[in-house]
Amino acid sequence: MLKATISDLMQRIPGKASAEWPMGEPFALAFAHGSMSVEVYAPKDTDIQTPHDQDELYFIHSGHGEIVIAGERHKFAPGMVFFVAAHVEHRFENFSPDFSTWVVFWGPKGGE
């Protein structure tokens, strides 16, 4: 059985710093199986992510703000879910300090 809790994962954020994530990785991998992976994503202040190779779902866990997907702005709050197709520009903006979201990636590179 694959199992994760948001409280355990949040203790691992921020992760290691890199050129891509100079303030440390704002995500923690919960688990992966086949082409699917599950993470918790909790950026601080600014979301600098770039488009991904796989389709993804964002399940908003906490906080509020806006998500911009392909230039369209949407307000978000806990309990909402958003689909972002592979290679589509997206980012979170104007989010509260307590913002965190589950992210599920799946499928082939390039999306389904």
GROMACS .gro file of N, CA, C and O in nm:
model
  448
    1MET      N    1   0.084  -0.118   0.000
    1MET     CA    2   0.000   0.000   0.000
    1MET      C    3   0.088   0.124   0.000
    1MET      O    4   0.186   0.131   0.073
    2LEU      N    5   0.053   0.219  -0.083
    2LEU     CA    6   0.122   0.347  -0.084
    2LEU      C    7   0.040   0.444  -0.001
    2LEU      O    8  -0.080   0.459  -0.024
    3LYS      N    9   0.106   0.512   0.092
    3LYS     CA   10   0.035   0.599   0.184
    3LYS      C   11   0.123   0.718   0.219
    3LYS      O   12   0.245   0.703   0.232
    4ALA      N   13   0.062   0.836   0.235
    4ALA     CA   14   0.137   0.955   0.275
    4ALA      C   15   0.044   1.047   0.351
    4ALA      O   16  -0.078   1.044   0.331
    5THR      N   17   0.101   1.129   0.438
    5THR     CA   18   0.024   1.232   0.507
    5THR      C   19   0.084   1.368   0.475
    5THR      O   20   0.207   1.382   0.460
    6ILE      N   21  -0.001   1.466   0.464
    6ILE     CA   22   0.047   1.600   0.432
    6ILE      C   23   0.137   1.653   0.542
    6ILE      O   24   0.236   1.722   0.514
    7SER      N   25   0.108   1.621   0.668
    7SER     CA   26   0.192   1.672   0.777
    7SER      C   27   0.335   1.618   0.767
    7SER      O   28   0.431   1.692   0.788
    8ASP      N   29   0.350   1.491   0.734
    8ASP     CA   30   0.485   1.434   0.717
    8ASP      C   31   0.558   1.499   0.599
    8ASP      O   32   0.676   1.531   0.608
    9LEU      N   33   0.487   1.516   0.489
    9LEU     CA   34   0.550   1.573   0.370
    9LEU      C   35   0.588   1.719   0.389
    9LEU      O   36   0.694   1.764   0.343
   10MET      N   37   0.505   1.797   0.458
   10MET     CA   38   0.534   1.939   0.480
   10MET      C   39   0.662   1.958   0.562
   10MET      O   40   0.730   2.058   0.547
   11GLN      N   41   0.696   1.860   0.645
   11GLN     CA   42   0.821   1.869   0.722
   11GLN      C   43   0.944   1.858   0.633
   11GLN      O   44   1.054   1.895   0.675
   12ARG      N   45   0.928   1.809   0.511
   12ARG     CA   46   1.040   1.795   0.417
   12ARG      C   47   1.051   1.912   0.320
   12ARG      O   48   1.133   1.911   0.229
   13ILE      N   49   0.967   2.016   0.338
   13ILE     CA   50   0.968   2.134   0.251
   13ILE      C   51   1.018   2.252   0.333
   13ILE      O   52   0.968   2.275   0.442
   14PRO      N   53   1.115   2.328   0.288
   14PRO     CA   54   1.179   2.317   0.157
   14PRO      C   55   1.280   2.203   0.152
   14PRO      O   56   1.344   2.169   0.252
   15GLY      N   57   1.295   2.150   0.033
   15GLY     CA   58   1.394   2.045   0.007
   15GLY      C   59   1.527   2.107  -0.032
   15GLY      O   60   1.554   2.224  -0.004
   16LYS      N   61   1.609   2.028  -0.099
   16LYS     CA   62   1.743   2.075  -0.135
   16LYS      C   63   1.738   2.193  -0.232
   16LYS      O   64   1.648   2.204  -0.315
   17ALA      N   65   1.835   2.281  -0.217
   17ALA     CA   66   1.847   2.396  -0.307
   17ALA      C   67   1.921   2.353  -0.433
   17ALA      O   68   2.004   2.263  -0.431
   18SER      N   69   1.887   2.419  -0.545
   18SER     CA   70   1.951   2.390  -0.673
   18SER      C   71   1.943   2.517  -0.758
   18SER      O   72   1.883   2.616  -0.717
   19ALA      N   73   1.999   2.513  -0.877
   19ALA     CA   74   1.989   2.627  -0.968
   19ALA      C   75   1.842   2.654  -1.002
   19ALA      O   76   1.800   2.769  -1.011
   20GLU      N   77   1.764   2.548  -1.019
   20GLU     CA   78   1.621   2.564  -1.051
   20GLU      C   79   1.541   2.614  -0.931
   20GLU      O   80   1.447   2.691  -0.945
   21TRP      N   81   1.577   2.566  -0.812
   21TRP     CA   82   1.507   2.600  -0.689
   21TRP      C   83   1.607   2.658  -0.588
   21TRP      O   84   1.645   2.591  -0.493
   22PRO      N   85   1.653   2.783  -0.607
   22PRO     CA   86   1.757   2.840  -0.520
   22PRO      C   87   1.716   2.852  -0.373
   22PRO      O   88   1.801   2.850  -0.285
   23MET      N   89   1.586   2.860  -0.345
   23MET     CA   90   1.539   2.869  -0.206
   23MET      C   91   1.502   2.731  -0.150
   23MET      O   92   1.447   2.721  -0.042
   24GLY      N   93   1.533   2.626  -0.223
   24GLY     CA   94   1.499   2.490  -0.183
   24GLY      C   95   1.374   2.443  -0.254
   24GLY      O   96   1.287   2.523  -0.288
   25GLU      N   97   1.366   2.314  -0.280
   25GLU     CA   98   1.251   2.259  -0.352
   25GLU      C   99   1.122   2.281  -0.272
   25GLU      O  100   1.116   2.244  -0.155
   26PRO      N  101   1.020   2.341  -0.334
   26PRO     CA  102   0.894   2.367  -0.265
   26PRO      C  103   0.797   2.249  -0.273
   26PRO      O  104   0.675   2.267  -0.268
   27PHE      N  105   0.849   2.130  -0.288
   27PHE     CA  106   0.765   2.012  -0.301
   27PHE      C  107   0.832   1.893  -0.233
   27PHE      O  108   0.954   1.894  -0.210
   28ALA      N  109   0.751   1.792  -0.202
   28ALA     CA  110   0.802   1.667  -0.146
   28ALA      C  111   0.727   1.552  -0.213
   28ALA      O  112   0.604   1.555  -0.222
   29LEU      N  113   0.802   1.455  -0.261
   29LEU     CA  114   0.743   1.338  -0.325
   29LEU      C  115   0.682   1.247  -0.219
   29LEU      O  116   0.750   1.209  -0.123
   30ALA      N  117   0.555   1.213  -0.238
   30ALA     CA  118   0.487   1.120  -0.148
   30ALA      C  119   0.516   0.976  -0.190
   30ALA      O  120   0.565   0.896  -0.112
   31PHE      N  121   0.489   0.947  -0.319
   31PHE     CA  122   0.518   0.815  -0.374
   31PHE      C  123   0.500   0.818  -0.524
   31PHE      O  124   0.446   0.914  -0.580
   32ALA      N  125   0.545   0.711  -0.588
   32ALA     CA  126   0.533   0.697  -0.733
   32ALA      C  127   0.504   0.551  -0.765
   32ALA      O  128   0.548   0.460  -0.692
   33HIS      N  129   0.432   0.531  -0.874
   33HIS     CA  130   0.402   0.396  -0.922
   33HIS      C  131   0.378   0.406  -1.072
   33HIS      O  132   0.291   0.480  -1.117
   34GLY      N  133   0.458   0.334  -1.149
   34GLY     CA  134   0.445   0.343  -1.294
   34GLY      C  135   0.468   0.486  -1.339
   34GLY      O  136   0.563   0.551  -1.297
   35SER      N  137   0.378   0.540  -1.420
   35SER     CA  138   0.393   0.677  -1.469
   35SER      C  139   0.335   0.780  -1.371
   35SER      O  140   0.347   0.901  -1.392
   36MET      N  141   0.270   0.735  -1.262
   36MET     CA  142   0.204   0.824  -1.168
   36MET      C  143   0.297   0.860  -1.053
   36MET      O  144   0.370   0.776  -1.002
   37SER      N  145   0.293   0.988  -1.015
   37SER     CA  146   0.360   1.029  -0.892
   37SER      C  147   0.271   1.128  -0.819
   37SER      O  148   0.191   1.199  -0.881
   38VAL      N  149   0.284   1.129  -0.687
   38VAL     CA  150   0.206   1.217  -0.602
   38VAL      C  151   0.303   1.299  -0.518
   38VAL      O  152   0.396   1.244  -0.459
   39GLU      N  153   0.279   1.431  -0.515
   39GLU     CA  154   0.364   1.522  -0.438
   39GLU      C  155   0.276   1.619  -0.361
   39GLU      O  156   0.158   1.636  -0.392
   40VAL      N  157   0.337   1.684  -0.264
   40VAL     CA  158   0.279   1.803  -0.204
   40VAL      C  159   0.364   1.920  -0.251
   40VAL      O  160   0.487   1.912  -0.252
   41TYR      N  161   0.297   2.027  -0.294
   41TYR     CA  162   0.365   2.145  -0.345
   41TYR      C  163   0.324   2.264  -0.258
   41TYR      O  164   0.204   2.287  -0.236
   42ALA      N  165   0.423   2.336  -0.205
   42ALA     CA  166   0.396   2.448  -0.115
   42ALA      C  167   0.500   2.558  -0.138
   42ALA      O  168   0.593   2.575  -0.058
   43PRO      N  169   0.486   2.634  -0.247
   43PRO     CA  170   0.582   2.742  -0.273
   43PRO      C  171   0.565   2.854  -0.170
   43PRO      O  172   0.458   2.870  -0.111
   44LYS      N  173   0.670   2.930  -0.149
   44LYS     CA  174   0.665   3.045  -0.058
   44LYS      C  175   0.687   3.171  -0.139
   44LYS      O  176   0.781   3.179  -0.219
   45ASP      N  177   0.599   3.268  -0.123
   45ASP     CA  178   0.606   3.399  -0.187
   45ASP      C  179   0.581   3.397  -0.337
   45ASP      O  180   0.492   3.464  -0.385
   46THR      N  181   0.661   3.322  -0.414
   46THR     CA  182   0.650   3.322  -0.560
   46THR      C  183   0.656   3.179  -0.612
   46THR      O  184   0.735   3.098  -0.564
   47ASP      N  185   0.574   3.151  -0.711
   47ASP     CA  186   0.575   3.020  -0.777
   47ASP      C  187   0.655   3.033  -0.906
   47ASP      O  188   0.614   3.103  -0.999
   48ILE      N  189   0.771   2.967  -0.912
   48ILE     CA  190   0.858   2.979  -1.029
   48ILE      C  191   0.859   2.853  -1.115
   48ILE      O  192   0.946   2.835  -1.199
   49GLN      N  193   0.759   2.766  -1.096
   49GLN     CA  194   0.757   2.642  -1.174
   49GLN      C  195   0.741   2.669  -1.323
   49GLN      O  196   0.691   2.773  -1.364
   50THR      N  197   0.783   2.573  -1.400
   50THR     CA  198   0.770   2.577  -1.545
   50THR      C  199   0.681   2.461  -1.590
   50THR      O  200   0.654   2.371  -1.511
   51PRO      N  201   0.631   2.462  -1.714
   51PRO     CA  202   0.543   2.353  -1.760
   51PRO      C  203   0.608   2.215  -1.744
   51PRO      O  204   0.730   2.201  -1.752
   52HIS      N  205   0.523   2.116  -1.722
   52HIS     CA  206   0.568   1.980  -1.698
   52HIS      C  207   0.544   1.892  -1.821
   52HIS      O  208   0.463   1.924  -1.907
   53ASP      N  209   0.615   1.780  -1.825
   53ASP     CA  210   0.605   1.687  -1.937
   53ASP      C  211   0.482   1.597  -1.930
   53ASP      O  212   0.446   1.532  -2.028
   54GLN      N  213   0.419   1.589  -1.812
   54GLN     CA  214   0.303   1.501  -1.794
   54GLN      C  215   0.179   1.584  -1.760
   54GLN      O  216   0.190   1.696  -1.709
   55ASP      N  217   0.061   1.525  -1.782
   55ASP     CA  218  -0.063   1.584  -1.734
   55ASP      C  219  -0.058   1.584  -1.581
   55ASP      O  220   0.011   1.501  -1.519
   56GLU      N  221  -0.133   1.677  -1.520
   56GLU     CA  222  -0.133   1.684  -1.374
   56GLU      C  223  -0.264   1.736  -1.319
   56GLU      O  224  -0.338   1.807  -1.387
   57LEU      N  225  -0.291   1.697  -1.196
   57LEU     CA  226  -0.404   1.746  -1.119
   57LEU      C  227  -0.351   1.814  -0.994
   57LEU      O  228  -0.260   1.762  -0.929
   58TYR      N  229  -0.408   1.929  -0.960
   58TYR     CA  230  -0.378   1.998  -0.836
   58TYR      C  231  -0.503   1.991  -0.748
   58TYR      O  232  -0.607   2.044  -0.785
   59PHE      N  233  -0.491   1.926  -0.632
   59PHE     CA  234  -0.597   1.920  -0.533
   59PHE      C  235  -0.560   2.019  -0.423
   59PHE      O  236  -0.467   1.993  -0.345
   60ILE      N  237  -0.628   2.133  -0.416
   60ILE     CA  238  -0.591   2.237  -0.321
   60ILE      C  239  -0.622   2.189  -0.179
   60ILE      O  240  -0.736   2.155  -0.146
   61HIS      N  241  -0.517   2.187  -0.097
   61HIS     CA  242  -0.530   2.141   0.042
   61HIS      C  243  -0.558   2.256   0.137
   61HIS      O  244  -0.649   2.250   0.219
   62SER      N  245  -0.478   2.363   0.128
   62SER     CA  246  -0.495   2.476   0.220
   62SER      C  247  -0.457   2.606   0.150
   62SER      O  248  -0.385   2.606   0.050
   63GLY      N  249  -0.509   2.715   0.204
   63GLY     CA  250  -0.479   2.846   0.150
   63GLY      C  251  -0.574   2.887   0.039
   63GLY      O  252  -0.666   2.815   0.003
   64HIS      N  253  -0.550   3.007  -0.011
   64HIS     CA  254  -0.632   3.061  -0.120
   64HIS      C  255  -0.543   3.150  -0.207
   64HIS      O  256  -0.434   3.188  -0.167
   65GLY      N  257  -0.589   3.178  -0.326
   65GLY     CA  258  -0.515   3.261  -0.420
   65GLY      C  259  -0.569   3.244  -0.559
   65GLY      O  260  -0.690   3.222  -0.576
   66GLU      N  261  -0.479   3.250  -0.656
   66GLU     CA  262  -0.518   3.236  -0.796
   66GLU      C  263  -0.422   3.141  -0.866
   66GLU      O  264  -0.303   3.139  -0.837
   67ILE      N  265  -0.477   3.064  -0.958
   67ILE     CA  266  -0.394   2.982  -1.047
   67ILE      C  267  -0.417   3.036  -1.188
   67ILE      O  268  -0.531   3.063  -1.227
   68VAL      N  269  -0.307   3.053  -1.261
   68VAL     CA  270  -0.313   3.099  -1.399
   68VAL      C  271  -0.277   2.979  -1.485
   68VAL      O  272  -0.167   2.922  -1.472
   69ILE      N  273  -0.370   2.937  -1.573
   69ILE     CA  274  -0.349   2.823  -1.661
   69ILE      C  275  -0.369   2.872  -1.804
   69ILE      O  276  -0.477   2.918  -1.839
   70ALA      N  277  -0.264   2.864  -1.884
   70ALA     CA  278  -0.269   2.909  -2.024
   70ALA      C  279  -0.327   3.051  -2.034
   70ALA      O  280  -0.410   3.079  -2.119
   71GLY      N  281  -0.285   3.137  -1.943
   71GLY     CA  282  -0.328   3.276  -1.946
   71GLY      C  283  -0.462   3.305  -1.880
   71GLY      O  284  -0.499   3.420  -1.863
   72GLU      N  285  -0.537   3.201  -1.840
   72GLU     CA  286  -0.667   3.220  -1.774
   72GLU      C  287  -0.648   3.214  -1.624
   72GLU      O  288  -0.587   3.121  -1.571
   73ARG      N  289  -0.702   3.313  -1.555
   73ARG     CA  290  -0.688   3.325  -1.410
   73ARG      C  291  -0.811   3.267  -1.340
   73ARG      O  292  -0.925   3.297  -1.378
   74HIS      N  293  -0.787   3.185  -1.237
   74HIS     CA  294  -0.894   3.122  -1.160
   74HIS      C  295  -0.864   3.137  -1.012
   74HIS      O  296  -0.753   3.107  -0.969
   75LYS      N  297  -0.963   3.177  -0.933
   75LYS     CA  298  -0.946   3.180  -0.788
   75LYS      C  299  -0.948   3.036  -0.737
   75LYS      O  300  -1.016   2.951  -0.793
   76PHE      N  301  -0.871   3.011  -0.629
   76PHE     CA  302  -0.875   2.878  -0.568
   76PHE      C  303  -0.888   2.887  -0.418
   76PHE      O  304  -0.855   2.988  -0.357
   77ALA      N  305  -0.940   2.778  -0.361
   77ALA     CA  306  -0.957   2.762  -0.217
   77ALA      C  307  -0.952   2.613  -0.186
   77ALA      O  308  -0.961   2.530  -0.278
   78PRO      N  309  -0.938   2.575  -0.059
   78PRO     CA  310  -0.933   2.433  -0.025
   78PRO      C  311  -1.054   2.357  -0.078
   78PRO      O  312  -1.166   2.408  -0.082
   79GLY      N  313  -1.027   2.235  -0.123
   79GLY     CA  314  -1.133   2.149  -0.175
   79GLY      C  315  -1.151   2.156  -0.325
   79GLY      O  316  -1.227   2.079  -0.381
   80MET      N  317  -1.080   2.249  -0.391
   80MET     CA  318  -1.092   2.262  -0.537
   80MET      C  319  -0.985   2.175  -0.605
   80MET      O  320  -0.882   2.144  -0.545
   81VAL      N  321  -1.011   2.138  -0.729
   81VAL     CA  322  -0.914   2.062  -0.809
   81VAL      C  323  -0.903   2.125  -0.946
   81VAL      O  324  -1.002   2.176  -1.000
   82PHE      N  325  -0.781   2.126  -1.000
   82PHE     CA  326  -0.754   2.183  -1.133
   82PHE      C  327  -0.674   2.084  -1.215
   82PHE      O  328  -0.580   2.023  -1.165
   83PHE      N  329  -0.710   2.072  -1.343
   83PHE     CA  330  -0.635   1.991  -1.439
   83PHE      C  331  -0.546   2.084  -1.520
   83PHE      O  332  -0.590   2.189  -1.567
   84VAL      N  333  -0.420   2.042  -1.539
   84VAL     CA  334  -0.328   2.115  -1.626
   84VAL      C  335  -0.266   2.012  -1.720
   84VAL      O  336  -0.202   1.915  -1.677
   85ALA      N  337  -0.287   2.031  -1.849
   85ALA     CA  338  -0.231   1.939  -1.949
   85ALA      C  339  -0.080   1.956  -1.959
   85ALA      O  340  -0.025   2.063  -1.927
   86ALA      N  341  -0.013   1.853  -2.003
   86ALA     CA  342   0.132   1.856  -2.023
   86ALA      C  343   0.170   1.975  -2.111
   86ALA      O  344   0.099   2.010  -2.205
   87HIS      N  345   0.281   2.037  -2.076
   87HIS     CA  346   0.342   2.147  -2.152
   87HIS      C  347   0.263   2.278  -2.149
   87HIS      O  348   0.298   2.371  -2.222
   88VAL      N  349   0.159   2.288  -2.068
   88VAL     CA  350   0.081   2.412  -2.059
   88VAL      C  351   0.141   2.501  -1.949
   88VAL      O  352   0.165   2.456  -1.838
   89GLU      N  353   0.161   2.626  -1.983
   89GLU     CA  354   0.213   2.725  -1.888
   89GLU      C  355   0.112   2.744  -1.775
   89GLU      O  356  -0.009   2.759  -1.800
   90HIS      N  357   0.161   2.739  -1.651
   90HIS     CA  358   0.074   2.759  -1.535
   90HIS      C  359   0.156   2.801  -1.414
   90HIS      O  360   0.276   2.773  -1.408
   91ARG      N  361   0.090   2.869  -1.320
   91ARG     CA  362   0.157   2.910  -1.198
   91ARG      C  363   0.050   2.955  -1.098
   91ARG      O  364  -0.062   2.990  -1.136
   92PHE      N  365   0.089   2.955  -0.971
   92PHE     CA  366   0.003   3.006  -0.865
   92PHE      C  367   0.047   3.148  -0.834
   92PHE      O  368   0.167   3.178  -0.830
   93GLU      N  369  -0.050   3.237  -0.813
   93GLU     CA  370  -0.021   3.378  -0.784
   93GLU      C  371  -0.108   3.427  -0.669
   93GLU      O  372  -0.215   3.370  -0.644
   94ASN      N  373  -0.062   3.531  -0.602
   94ASN     CA  374  -0.138   3.596  -0.496
   94ASN      C  375  -0.191   3.496  -0.394
   94ASN      O  376  -0.304   3.508  -0.346
   95PHE      N  377  -0.108   3.399  -0.359
   95PHE     CA  378  -0.152   3.295  -0.268
   95PHE      C  379  -0.114   3.328  -0.123
   95PHE      O  380  -0.018   3.399  -0.097
   96SER      N  381  -0.193   3.274  -0.032
   96SER     CA  382  -0.173   3.297   0.111
   96SER      C  383  -0.052   3.218   0.161
   96SER      O  384  -0.011   3.119   0.099
   97PRO      N  385   0.006   3.260   0.272
   97PRO     CA  386   0.126   3.192   0.325
   97PRO      C  387   0.104   3.045   0.361
   97PRO      O  388   0.199   2.968   0.365
   98ASP      N  389  -0.021   3.006   0.386
   98ASP     CA  390  -0.050   2.867   0.423
   98ASP      C  391  -0.085   2.779   0.303
   98ASP      O  392  -0.128   2.665   0.320
   99PHE      N  393  -0.062   2.828   0.182
   99PHE     CA  394  -0.098   2.752   0.061
   99PHE      C  395  -0.020   2.622   0.049
   99PHE      O  396   0.102   2.618   0.062
  100SER      N  397  -0.093   2.514   0.024
  100SER     CA  398  -0.033   2.385  -0.012
  100SER      C  399  -0.133   2.308  -0.098
  100SER      O  400  -0.254   2.326  -0.085
  101THR      N  401  -0.080   2.226  -0.186
  101THR     CA  402  -0.165   2.149  -0.276
  101THR      C  403  -0.104   2.011  -0.301
  101THR      O  404   0.019   1.997  -0.307
  102TRP      N  405  -0.188   1.912  -0.312
  102TRP     CA  406  -0.146   1.782  -0.363
  102TRP      C  407  -0.132   1.795  -0.513
  102TRP      O  408  -0.212   1.864  -0.577
  103VAL      N  409  -0.033   1.729  -0.571
  103VAL     CA  410  -0.015   1.727  -0.717
  103VAL      C  411  -0.003   1.581  -0.759
  103VAL      O  412   0.074   1.505  -0.700
  104VAL      N  413  -0.080   1.543  -0.860
  104VAL     CA  414  -0.072   1.408  -0.917
  104VAL      C  415  -0.029   1.422  -1.062
  104VAL      O  416  -0.096   1.489  -1.141
  105PHE      N  417   0.084   1.362  -1.096
  105PHE     CA  418   0.132   1.355  -1.234
  105PHE      C  419   0.107   1.213  -1.283
  105PHE      O  420   0.123   1.118  -1.208
  106TRP      N  421   0.070   1.200  -1.411
  106TRP     CA  422   0.051   1.065  -1.467
  106TRP      C  423   0.060   1.069  -1.618
  106TRP      O  424   0.054   1.174  -1.680
  107GLY      N  425   0.072   0.952  -1.674
  107GLY     CA  426   0.066   0.934  -1.818
  107GLY      C  427   0.199   0.956  -1.889
  107GLY      O  428   0.301   0.985  -1.826
  108PRO      N  429   0.196   0.943  -2.021
  108PRO     CA  430   0.319   0.954  -2.099
  108PRO      C  431   0.366   1.100  -2.108
  108PRO      O  432   0.286   1.192  -2.091
  109LYS      N  433   0.495   1.117  -2.136
  109LYS     CA  434   0.545   1.252  -2.162
  109LYS      C  435   0.470   1.307  -2.281
  109LYS      O  436   0.447   1.238  -2.378
  110GLY      N  437   0.427   1.434  -2.270
  110GLY     CA  438   0.347   1.496  -2.374
  110GLY      C  439   0.198   1.490  -2.344
  110GLY      O  440   0.120   1.553  -2.412
  111GLY      N  441   0.160   1.411  -2.244
  111GLY     CA  442   0.019   1.404  -2.203
  111GLY      C  443  -0.060   1.301  -2.281
  111GLY      O  444  -0.010   1.238  -2.374
  112GLU      N  445  -0.183   1.284  -2.239
  112GLU     CA  446  -0.272   1.187  -2.305
  112GLU      C  447  -0.358   1.256  -2.409
  112GLU      O  448  -0.385   1.371  -2.401
   0.00000   0.00000   0.00000
